[in-house]
PDB file of C-alpha atoms in Angstrom:
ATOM      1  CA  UNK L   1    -128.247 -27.159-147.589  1.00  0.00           C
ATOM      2  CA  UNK L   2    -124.415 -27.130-147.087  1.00  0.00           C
ATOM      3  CA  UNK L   3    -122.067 -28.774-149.512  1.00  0.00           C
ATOM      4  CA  UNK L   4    -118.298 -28.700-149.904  1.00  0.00           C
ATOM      5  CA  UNK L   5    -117.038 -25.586-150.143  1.00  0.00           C
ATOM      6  CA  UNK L   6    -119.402 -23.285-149.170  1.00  0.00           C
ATOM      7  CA  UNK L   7    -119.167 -20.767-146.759  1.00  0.00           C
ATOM      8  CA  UNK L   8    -121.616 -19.458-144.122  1.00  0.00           C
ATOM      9  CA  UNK L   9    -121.293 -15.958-143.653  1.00  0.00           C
ATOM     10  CA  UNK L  10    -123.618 -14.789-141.077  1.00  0.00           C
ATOM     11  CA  UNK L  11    -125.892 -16.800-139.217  1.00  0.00           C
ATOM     12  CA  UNK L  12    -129.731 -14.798-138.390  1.00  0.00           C
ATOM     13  CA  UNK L  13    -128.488 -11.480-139.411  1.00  0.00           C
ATOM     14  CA  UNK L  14    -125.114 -11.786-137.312  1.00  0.00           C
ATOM     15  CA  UNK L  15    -122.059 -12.108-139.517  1.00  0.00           C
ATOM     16  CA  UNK L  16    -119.500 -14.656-138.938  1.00  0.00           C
ATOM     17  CA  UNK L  17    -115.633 -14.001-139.109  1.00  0.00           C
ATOM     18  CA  UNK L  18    -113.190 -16.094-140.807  1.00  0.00           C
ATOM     19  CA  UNK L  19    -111.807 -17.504-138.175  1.00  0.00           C
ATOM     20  CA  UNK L  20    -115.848 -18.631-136.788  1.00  0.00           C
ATOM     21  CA  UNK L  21    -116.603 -15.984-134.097  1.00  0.00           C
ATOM     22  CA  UNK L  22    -119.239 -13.328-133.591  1.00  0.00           C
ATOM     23  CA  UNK L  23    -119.254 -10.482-131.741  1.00  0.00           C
ATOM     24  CA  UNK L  24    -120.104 -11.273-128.299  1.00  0.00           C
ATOM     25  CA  UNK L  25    -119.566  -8.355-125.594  1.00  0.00           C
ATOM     26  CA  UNK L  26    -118.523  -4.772-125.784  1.00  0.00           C
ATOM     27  CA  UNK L  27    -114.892  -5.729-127.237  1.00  0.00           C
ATOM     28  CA  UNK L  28    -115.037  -9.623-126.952  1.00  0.00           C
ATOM     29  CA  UNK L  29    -115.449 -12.390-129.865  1.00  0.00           C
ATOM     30  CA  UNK L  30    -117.193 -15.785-128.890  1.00  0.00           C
ATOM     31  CA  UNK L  31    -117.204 -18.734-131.455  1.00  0.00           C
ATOM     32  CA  UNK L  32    -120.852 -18.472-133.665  1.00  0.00           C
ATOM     33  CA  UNK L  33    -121.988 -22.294-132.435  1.00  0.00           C
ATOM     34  CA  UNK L  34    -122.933 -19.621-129.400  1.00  0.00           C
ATOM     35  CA  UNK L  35    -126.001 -18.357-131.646  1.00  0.00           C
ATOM     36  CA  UNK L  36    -127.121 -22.105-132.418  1.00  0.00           C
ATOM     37  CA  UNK L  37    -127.570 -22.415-128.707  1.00  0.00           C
ATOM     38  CA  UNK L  38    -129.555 -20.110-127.750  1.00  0.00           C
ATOM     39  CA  UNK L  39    -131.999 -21.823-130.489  1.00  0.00           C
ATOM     40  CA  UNK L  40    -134.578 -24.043-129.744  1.00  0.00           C
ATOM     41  CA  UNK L  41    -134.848 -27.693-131.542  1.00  0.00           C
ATOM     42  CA  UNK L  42    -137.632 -25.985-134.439  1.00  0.00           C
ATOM     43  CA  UNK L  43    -137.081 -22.875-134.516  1.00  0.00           C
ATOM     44  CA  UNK L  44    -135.779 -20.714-137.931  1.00  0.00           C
ATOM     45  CA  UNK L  45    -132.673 -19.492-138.381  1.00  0.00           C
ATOM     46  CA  UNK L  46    -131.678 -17.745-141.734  1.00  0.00           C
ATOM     47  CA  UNK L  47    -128.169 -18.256-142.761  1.00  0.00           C
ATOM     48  CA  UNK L  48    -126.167 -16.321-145.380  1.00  0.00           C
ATOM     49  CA  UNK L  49    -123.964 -18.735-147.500  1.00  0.00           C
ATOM     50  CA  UNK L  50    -121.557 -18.276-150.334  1.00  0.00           C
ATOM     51  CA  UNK L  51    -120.805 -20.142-152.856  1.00  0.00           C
ATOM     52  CA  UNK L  52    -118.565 -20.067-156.013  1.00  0.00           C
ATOM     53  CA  UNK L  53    -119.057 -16.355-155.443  1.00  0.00           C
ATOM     54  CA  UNK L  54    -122.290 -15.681-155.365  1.00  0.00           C
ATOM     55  CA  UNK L  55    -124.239 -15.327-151.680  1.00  0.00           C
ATOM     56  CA  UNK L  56    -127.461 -16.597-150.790  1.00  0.00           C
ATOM     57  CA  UNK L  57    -130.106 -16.400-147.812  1.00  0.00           C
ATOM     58  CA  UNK L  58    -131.709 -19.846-146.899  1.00  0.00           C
ATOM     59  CA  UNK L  59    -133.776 -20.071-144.376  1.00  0.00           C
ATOM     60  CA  UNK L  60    -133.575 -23.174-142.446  1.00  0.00           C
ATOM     61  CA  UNK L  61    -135.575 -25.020-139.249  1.00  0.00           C
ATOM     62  CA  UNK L  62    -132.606 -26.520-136.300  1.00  0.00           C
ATOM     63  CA  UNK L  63    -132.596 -30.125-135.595  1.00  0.00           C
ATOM     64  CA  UNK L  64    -131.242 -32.107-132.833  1.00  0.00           C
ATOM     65  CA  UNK L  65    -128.042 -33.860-134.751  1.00  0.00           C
ATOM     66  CA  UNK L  66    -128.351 -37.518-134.551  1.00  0.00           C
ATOM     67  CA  UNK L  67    -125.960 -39.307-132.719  1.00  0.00           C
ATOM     68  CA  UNK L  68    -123.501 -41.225-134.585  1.00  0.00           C
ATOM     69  CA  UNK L  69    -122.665 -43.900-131.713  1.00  0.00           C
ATOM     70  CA  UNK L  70    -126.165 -44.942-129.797  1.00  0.00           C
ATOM     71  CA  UNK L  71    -126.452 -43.909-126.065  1.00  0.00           C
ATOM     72  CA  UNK L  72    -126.362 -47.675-124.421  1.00  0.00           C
ATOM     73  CA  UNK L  73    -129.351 -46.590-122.933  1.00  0.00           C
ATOM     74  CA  UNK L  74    -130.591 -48.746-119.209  1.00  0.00           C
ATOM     75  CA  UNK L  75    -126.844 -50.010-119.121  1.00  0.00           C
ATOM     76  CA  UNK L  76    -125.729 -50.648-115.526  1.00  0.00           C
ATOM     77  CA  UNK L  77    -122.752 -48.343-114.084  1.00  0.00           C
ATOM     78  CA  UNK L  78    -119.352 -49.521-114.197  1.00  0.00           C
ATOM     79  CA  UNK L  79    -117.942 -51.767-111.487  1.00  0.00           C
ATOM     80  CA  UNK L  80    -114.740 -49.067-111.306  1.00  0.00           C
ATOM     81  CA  UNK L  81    -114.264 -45.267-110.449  1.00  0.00           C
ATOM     82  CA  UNK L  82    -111.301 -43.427-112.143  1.00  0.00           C
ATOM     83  CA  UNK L  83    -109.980 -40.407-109.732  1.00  0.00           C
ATOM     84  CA  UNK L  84    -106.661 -39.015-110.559  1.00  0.00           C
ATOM     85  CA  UNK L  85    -105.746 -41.121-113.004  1.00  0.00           C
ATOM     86  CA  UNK L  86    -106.645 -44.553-110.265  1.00  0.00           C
ATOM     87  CA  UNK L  87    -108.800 -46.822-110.562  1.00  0.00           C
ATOM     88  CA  UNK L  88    -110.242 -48.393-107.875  1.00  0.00           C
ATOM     89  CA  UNK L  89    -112.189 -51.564-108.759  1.00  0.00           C
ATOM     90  CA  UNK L  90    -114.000 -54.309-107.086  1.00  0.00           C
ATOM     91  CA  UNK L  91    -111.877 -57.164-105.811  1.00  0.00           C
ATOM     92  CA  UNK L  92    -113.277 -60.695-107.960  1.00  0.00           C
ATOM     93  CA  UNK L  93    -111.513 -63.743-109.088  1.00  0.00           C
ATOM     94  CA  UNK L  94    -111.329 -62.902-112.575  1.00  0.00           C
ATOM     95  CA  UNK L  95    -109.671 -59.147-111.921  1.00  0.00           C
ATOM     96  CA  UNK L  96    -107.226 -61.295-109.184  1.00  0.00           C
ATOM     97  CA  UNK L  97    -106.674 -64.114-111.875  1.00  0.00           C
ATOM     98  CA  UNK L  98    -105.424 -61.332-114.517  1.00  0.00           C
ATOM     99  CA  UNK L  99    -103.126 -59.856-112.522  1.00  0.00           C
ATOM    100  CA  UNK L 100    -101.611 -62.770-110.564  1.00  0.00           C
ATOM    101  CA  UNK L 101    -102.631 -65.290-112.539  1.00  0.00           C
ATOM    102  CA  UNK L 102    -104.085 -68.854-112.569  1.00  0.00           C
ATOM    103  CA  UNK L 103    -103.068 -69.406-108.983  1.00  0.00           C
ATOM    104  CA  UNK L 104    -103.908 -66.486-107.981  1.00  0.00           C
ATOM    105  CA  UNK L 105    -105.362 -67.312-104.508  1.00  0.00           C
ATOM    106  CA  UNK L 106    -101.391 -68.280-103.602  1.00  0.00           C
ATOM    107  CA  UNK L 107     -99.871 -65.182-105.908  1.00  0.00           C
ATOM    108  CA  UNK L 108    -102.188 -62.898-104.577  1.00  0.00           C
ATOM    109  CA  UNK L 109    -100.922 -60.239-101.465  1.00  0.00           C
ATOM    110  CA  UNK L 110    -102.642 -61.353 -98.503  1.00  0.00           C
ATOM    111  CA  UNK L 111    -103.061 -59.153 -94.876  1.00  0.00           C
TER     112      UNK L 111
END
């Protein structure tokens, strides 16, 4: 529907500003990907484009975007928790053997 250098101008009957806000509140501006949300995956939504000059209403049905990098889906949860810029990991001979080392087990702090 979109190509290069066209311009949506209002979005269901609610015109868009140049710099991509709508009217939101009494006196407040909110950006116009607002309107898309409160659509449901389906649904109709006419948009007002311009292009080369001349404006034009299309009507178009929303889709869910797809992804472009796949969810890993079932994937087990990382063996290490990041909290303030930490991370706290599980102790194993491979993490010990990267930080100390191939003799690790004599390298390694002991208490």
């Amino acid at each position: 529907v979109m190509a290069e250098g066209t311009i949506l101008a209002s979005f269901d009957g609610v015109e868009i500003s140049n710099d991509g806000t709508v009217p939101f509140r009494h006196g407040e501006r909110i950006a116009f990907t607002y309107l898309i949300s409160q659509k449901y995956r389906g649904e109709q939504a006419t948009l007002k484009l311009i292009k080369n000059g001349k404006k034009t209403n299309v009507k178009v049905s929303l889709e869910v975007t797809r992804k472009l990098i796949q969810v890993q889906g079932q994937q087990p949860r990382p063996s290490y928790l990041i909290v303030a810029g930490l991370v706290f990991t599980t102790v194993s001979a491979a993490y010990l053997r990267s930080e100390y080392g191939k003799e690790y087990d004599y390298d390694a702090p002991v208490k």
